[in-house]
Amino acid sequence: MKVSVLTLGCKTNLSESDLFKSAVIEAGHKLASLEEQPDICIINTCTVTAKADYQCRQLIRKALRKGAKRVIVTGCYAQHTPETIRKISPQIEVIPSDKKDNIINMLSDNTSSSLINIPRARPFVKIQEGCDFRCSYCIVWKVRGRSRSVPQKEIIERVKALEERGYLEVVLTGTHIGLYGKDISPEVSLYGLLVNLLKNTKKIRFR
């Protein structure tokens, strides 16, 4: 099966899309471009601005024009205005941002979320998602929800796997990484996470 994964928006989205791509490969499927008329096209969207919403709709329509047999739209735009997306075409399947893990489960029985075949010198590793602040000018807290930290053990395992594959640097990303660990009991800080990462890795650098 041919699967295309397209991403708009932030580094957190890019990190999540890397997991989708890994699930595709682990399941024995082929990553493909839109030009190859994929069986499934997954579009990970953004909704920070009106322009971002417009770009999402453009990309969705492009995927349909290129002949993708199944179009799955997820991400912040899908979370914020799912009905607007569904009106574009009945062919579209909308999966809200808070249900993204369902895509990995759909693509592969292996849900270990290991990161493989990342086409960047500095892969992104998501350590946190969501925001506890309620800024009136920002929509992110509405579509991403409250801050949720990725367990330290899971982050360390991902980074070690990347180091074993030869990566020399990773970018730790999230919606508001300064909130990392505040929802974990016992509470841990971003500094504490970095200390543990350095203890469990050899030469890899962090941004």
GROMACS .gro file of C-alpha atoms in nm:
model
  207
    1MET     CA    1   0.000   0.000   0.000
    2LYS     CA    2   0.125   0.349  -0.088
    3VAL     CA    3   0.086   0.617   0.181
    4SER     CA    4   0.156   0.989   0.155
    5VAL     CA    5   0.214   1.197   0.471
    6LEU     CA    6   0.188   1.576   0.426
    7THR     CA    7   0.252   1.830   0.701
    8LEU     CA    8   0.169   2.195   0.758
    9GLY     CA    9   0.261   2.399   1.063
   10CYS     CA   10   0.495   2.366   1.357
   11LYS     CA   11   0.779   2.138   1.465
   12THR     CA   12   0.537   1.947   1.686
   13ASN     CA   13   0.338   1.855   1.377
   14LEU     CA   14   0.657   1.750   1.200
   15SER     CA   15   0.748   1.529   1.496
   16GLU     CA   16   0.405   1.365   1.491
   17SER     CA   17   0.423   1.312   1.115
   18ASP     CA   18   0.757   1.137   1.162
   19LEU     CA   19   0.572   0.884   1.378
   20PHE     CA   20   0.312   0.835   1.104
   21LYS     CA   21   0.590   0.772   0.851
   22SER     CA   22   0.760   0.526   1.085
   23ALA     CA   23   0.433   0.337   1.129
   24VAL     CA   24   0.395   0.320   0.750
   25ILE     CA   25   0.741   0.169   0.707
   26GLU     CA   26   0.709  -0.069   1.004
   27ALA     CA   27   0.385  -0.205   0.857
   28GLY     CA   28   0.559  -0.281   0.528
   29HIS     CA   29   0.388  -0.005   0.331
   30LYS     CA   30   0.556   0.243   0.097
   31LEU     CA   31   0.589   0.616   0.155
   32ALA     CA   32   0.478   0.793  -0.161
   33SER     CA   33   0.427   1.139  -0.303
   34LEU     CA   34   0.093   1.273  -0.425
   35GLU     CA   35   0.215   1.226  -0.781
   36GLU     CA   36   0.216   0.849  -0.720
   37GLN     CA   37  -0.160   0.848  -0.645
   38PRO     CA   38  -0.132   0.700  -0.295
   39ASP     CA   39  -0.388   0.465  -0.148
   40ILE     CA   40  -0.393   0.682   0.167
   41CYS     CA   41  -0.298   1.047   0.204
   42ILE     CA   42  -0.258   1.173   0.562
   43ILE     CA   43  -0.259   1.552   0.600
   44ASN     CA   44  -0.143   1.693   0.935
   45THR     CA   45  -0.284   2.046   0.953
   46CYS     CA   46  -0.233   2.381   1.126
   47THR     CA   47  -0.483   2.651   1.226
   48VAL     CA   48  -0.275   2.932   1.379
   49THR     CA   49  -0.389   3.190   1.121
   50ALA     CA   50  -0.654   3.234   0.852
   51LYS     CA   51  -0.378   3.187   0.596
   52ALA     CA   52  -0.287   2.853   0.753
   53ASP     CA   53  -0.651   2.742   0.728
   54TYR     CA   54  -0.654   2.842   0.360
   55GLN     CA   55  -0.332   2.649   0.293
   56CYS     CA   56  -0.484   2.342   0.459
   57ARG     CA   57  -0.790   2.355   0.235
   58GLN     CA   58  -0.567   2.401  -0.070
   59LEU     CA   59  -0.360   2.096   0.020
   60ILE     CA   60  -0.670   1.884   0.086
   61ARG     CA   61  -0.814   1.975  -0.255
   62LYS     CA   62  -0.479   1.903  -0.420
   63ALA     CA   63  -0.471   1.555  -0.265
   64LEU     CA   64  -0.820   1.489  -0.401
   65ARG     CA   65  -0.726   1.616  -0.748
   66LYS     CA   66  -0.416   1.398  -0.757
   67GLY     CA   67  -0.629   1.089  -0.708
   68ALA     CA   68  -0.554   0.984  -0.351
   69LYS     CA   69  -0.798   0.701  -0.281
   70ARG     CA   70  -0.843   0.784   0.086
   71VAL     CA   71  -0.772   1.125   0.241
   72ILE     CA   72  -0.728   1.147   0.618
   73VAL     CA   73  -0.711   1.496   0.768
   74THR     CA   74  -0.586   1.545   1.123
   75GLY     CA   75  -0.413   1.814   1.328
   76CYS     CA   76  -0.523   2.147   1.470
   77TYR     CA   77  -0.741   2.255   1.177
   78ALA     CA   78  -0.923   1.921   1.190
   79GLN     CA   79  -0.975   1.971   1.563
   80HIS     CA   80  -1.103   2.327   1.524
   81THR     CA   81  -1.334   2.309   1.221
   82PRO     CA   82  -1.403   1.945   1.125
   83GLU     CA   83  -1.735   2.025   0.955
   84THR     CA   84  -1.570   2.277   0.721
   85ILE     CA   85  -1.330   2.005   0.609
   86ARG     CA   86  -1.604   1.746   0.561
   87LYS     CA   87  -1.792   1.987   0.334
   88ILE     CA   88  -1.501   1.982   0.088
   89SER     CA   89  -1.567   1.619  -0.004
   90PRO     CA   90  -1.742   1.311   0.141
   91GLN     CA   91  -1.421   1.125   0.057
   92ILE     CA   92  -1.239   1.295   0.346
   93GLU     CA   93  -1.198   1.125   0.683
   94VAL     CA   94  -1.144   1.374   0.967
   95ILE     CA   95  -0.949   1.259   1.274
   96PRO     CA   96  -0.924   1.529   1.545
   97SER     CA   97  -0.586   1.622   1.687
   98ASP     CA   98  -0.657   1.446   2.017
   99LYS     CA   99  -0.717   1.118   1.828
  100LYS     CA  100  -0.396   1.118   1.624
  101ASP     CA  101  -0.274   0.799   1.789
  102ASN     CA  102  -0.556   0.618   1.609
  103ILE     CA  103  -0.372   0.680   1.282
  104ILE     CA  104  -0.063   0.496   1.405
  105ASN     CA  105  -0.281   0.210   1.529
  106MET     CA  106  -0.453   0.197   1.190
  107LEU     CA  107  -0.127   0.185   0.996
  108SER     CA  108   0.057  -0.067   1.209
  109ASP     CA  109   0.011  -0.316   1.490
  110ASN     CA  110   0.346  -0.196   1.625
  111THR     CA  111   0.268   0.112   1.835
  112SER     CA  112   0.613   0.149   1.989
  113SER     CA  113   0.650   0.487   1.813
  114SER     CA  114   1.014   0.421   1.724
  115LEU     CA  115   1.157   0.684   1.494
  116ILE     CA  116   1.311   0.555   1.173
  117ASN     CA  117   1.409   0.690   0.832
  118ILE     CA  118   1.377   1.058   0.925
  119PRO     CA  119   1.494   1.267   0.628
  120ARG     CA  120   1.650   1.547   0.834
  121ALA     CA  121   1.989   1.605   0.995
  122ARG     CA  122   1.817   1.706   1.321
  123PRO     CA  123   1.502   1.500   1.389
  124PHE     CA  124   1.229   1.641   1.613
  125VAL     CA  125   1.129   1.461   1.932
  126LYS     CA  126   0.802   1.572   2.091
  127ILE     CA  127   0.829   1.591   2.469
  128GLN     CA  128   0.509   1.778   2.550
  129GLU     CA  129   0.180   1.889   2.398
  130GLY     CA  130  -0.083   2.148   2.492
  131CYS     CA  131  -0.079   2.469   2.692
  132ASP     CA  132  -0.223   2.569   3.031
  133PHE     CA  133  -0.232   2.941   2.948
  134ARG     CA  134  -0.543   3.099   2.797
  135CYS     CA  135  -0.410   3.388   2.588
  136SER     CA  136  -0.698   3.566   2.415
  137TYR     CA  137  -0.505   3.609   2.089
  138CYS     CA  138  -0.406   3.241   2.061
  139ILE     CA  139  -0.610   2.943   1.942
  140VAL     CA  140  -0.351   2.677   2.019
  141TRP     CA  141  -0.471   2.605   2.374
  142LYS     CA  142  -0.820   2.540   2.237
  143VAL     CA  143  -0.711   2.285   1.977
  144ARG     CA  144  -0.420   2.125   2.165
  145GLY     CA  145  -0.578   2.111   2.511
  146ARG     CA  146  -0.403   2.127   2.847
  147SER     CA  147  -0.033   2.054   2.882
  148ARG     CA  148   0.051   1.683   2.868
  149SER     CA  149   0.408   1.559   2.907
  150VAL     CA  150   0.554   1.256   2.732
  151PRO     CA  151   0.697   1.017   2.995
  152GLN     CA  152   1.073   1.051   3.043
  153LYS     CA  153   1.133   0.683   2.973
  154GLU     CA  154   0.965   0.710   2.633
  155ILE     CA  155   1.164   1.022   2.539
  156ILE     CA  156   1.494   0.865   2.644
  157GLU     CA  157   1.419   0.550   2.442
  158ARG     CA  158   1.342   0.756   2.131
  159VAL     CA  159   1.657   0.965   2.163
  160LYS     CA  160   1.875   0.658   2.223
  161ALA     CA  161   1.726   0.493   1.914
  162LEU     CA  162   1.809   0.802   1.709
  163GLU     CA  163   2.164   0.809   1.846
  164GLU     CA  164   2.209   0.443   1.752
  165ARG     CA  165   2.105   0.530   1.397
  166GLY     CA  166   2.384   0.787   1.376
  167TYR     CA  167   2.204   1.114   1.446
  168LEU     CA  168   2.426   1.367   1.623
  169GLU     CA  169   2.160   1.617   1.727
  170VAL     CA  170   1.788   1.623   1.804
  171VAL     CA  171   1.540   1.904   1.857
  172LEU     CA  172   1.314   1.868   2.161
  173THR     CA  173   0.979   2.016   2.070
  174GLY     CA  174   0.630   2.075   2.204
  175THR     CA  175   0.360   2.337   2.233
  176HIS     CA  176   0.515   2.495   2.544
  177ILE     CA  177   0.813   2.286   2.657
  178GLY     CA  178   0.866   2.510   2.961
  179LEU     CA  179   0.562   2.333   3.109
  180TYR     CA  180   0.728   1.994   3.076
  181GLY     CA  181   0.676   1.767   3.375
  182LYS     CA  182   0.431   1.983   3.569
  183ASP     CA  183   0.154   1.729   3.504
  184ILE     CA  184   0.370   1.432   3.611
  185SER     CA  185   0.374   1.296   3.966
  186PRO     CA  186   0.629   1.332   4.114
  187GLU     CA  187   0.683   1.655   3.922
  188VAL     CA  188   0.992   1.682   3.702
  189SER     CA  189   1.133   1.985   3.520
  190LEU     CA  190   1.269   2.037   3.170
  191TYR     CA  191   1.611   2.070   3.333
  192GLY     CA  192   1.564   1.734   3.503
  193LEU     CA  193   1.469   1.574   3.171
  194LEU     CA  194   1.782   1.715   3.005
  195VAL     CA  195   2.002   1.585   3.287
  196ASN     CA  196   1.857   1.235   3.246
  197LEU     CA  197   1.895   1.250   2.868
  198LEU     CA  198   2.262   1.342   2.904
  199LYS     CA  199   2.314   1.057   3.151
  200ASN     CA  200   2.159   0.804   2.912
  201THR     CA  201   2.322   0.913   2.586
  202LYS     CA  202   2.681   0.943   2.465
  203LYS     CA  203   2.748   1.221   2.217
  204ILE     CA  204   2.411   1.340   2.089
  205ARG     CA  205   2.334   1.712   2.126
  206PHE     CA  206   2.002   1.876   2.212
  207ARG     CA  207   1.828   2.188   2.088
   0.00000   0.00000   0.00000
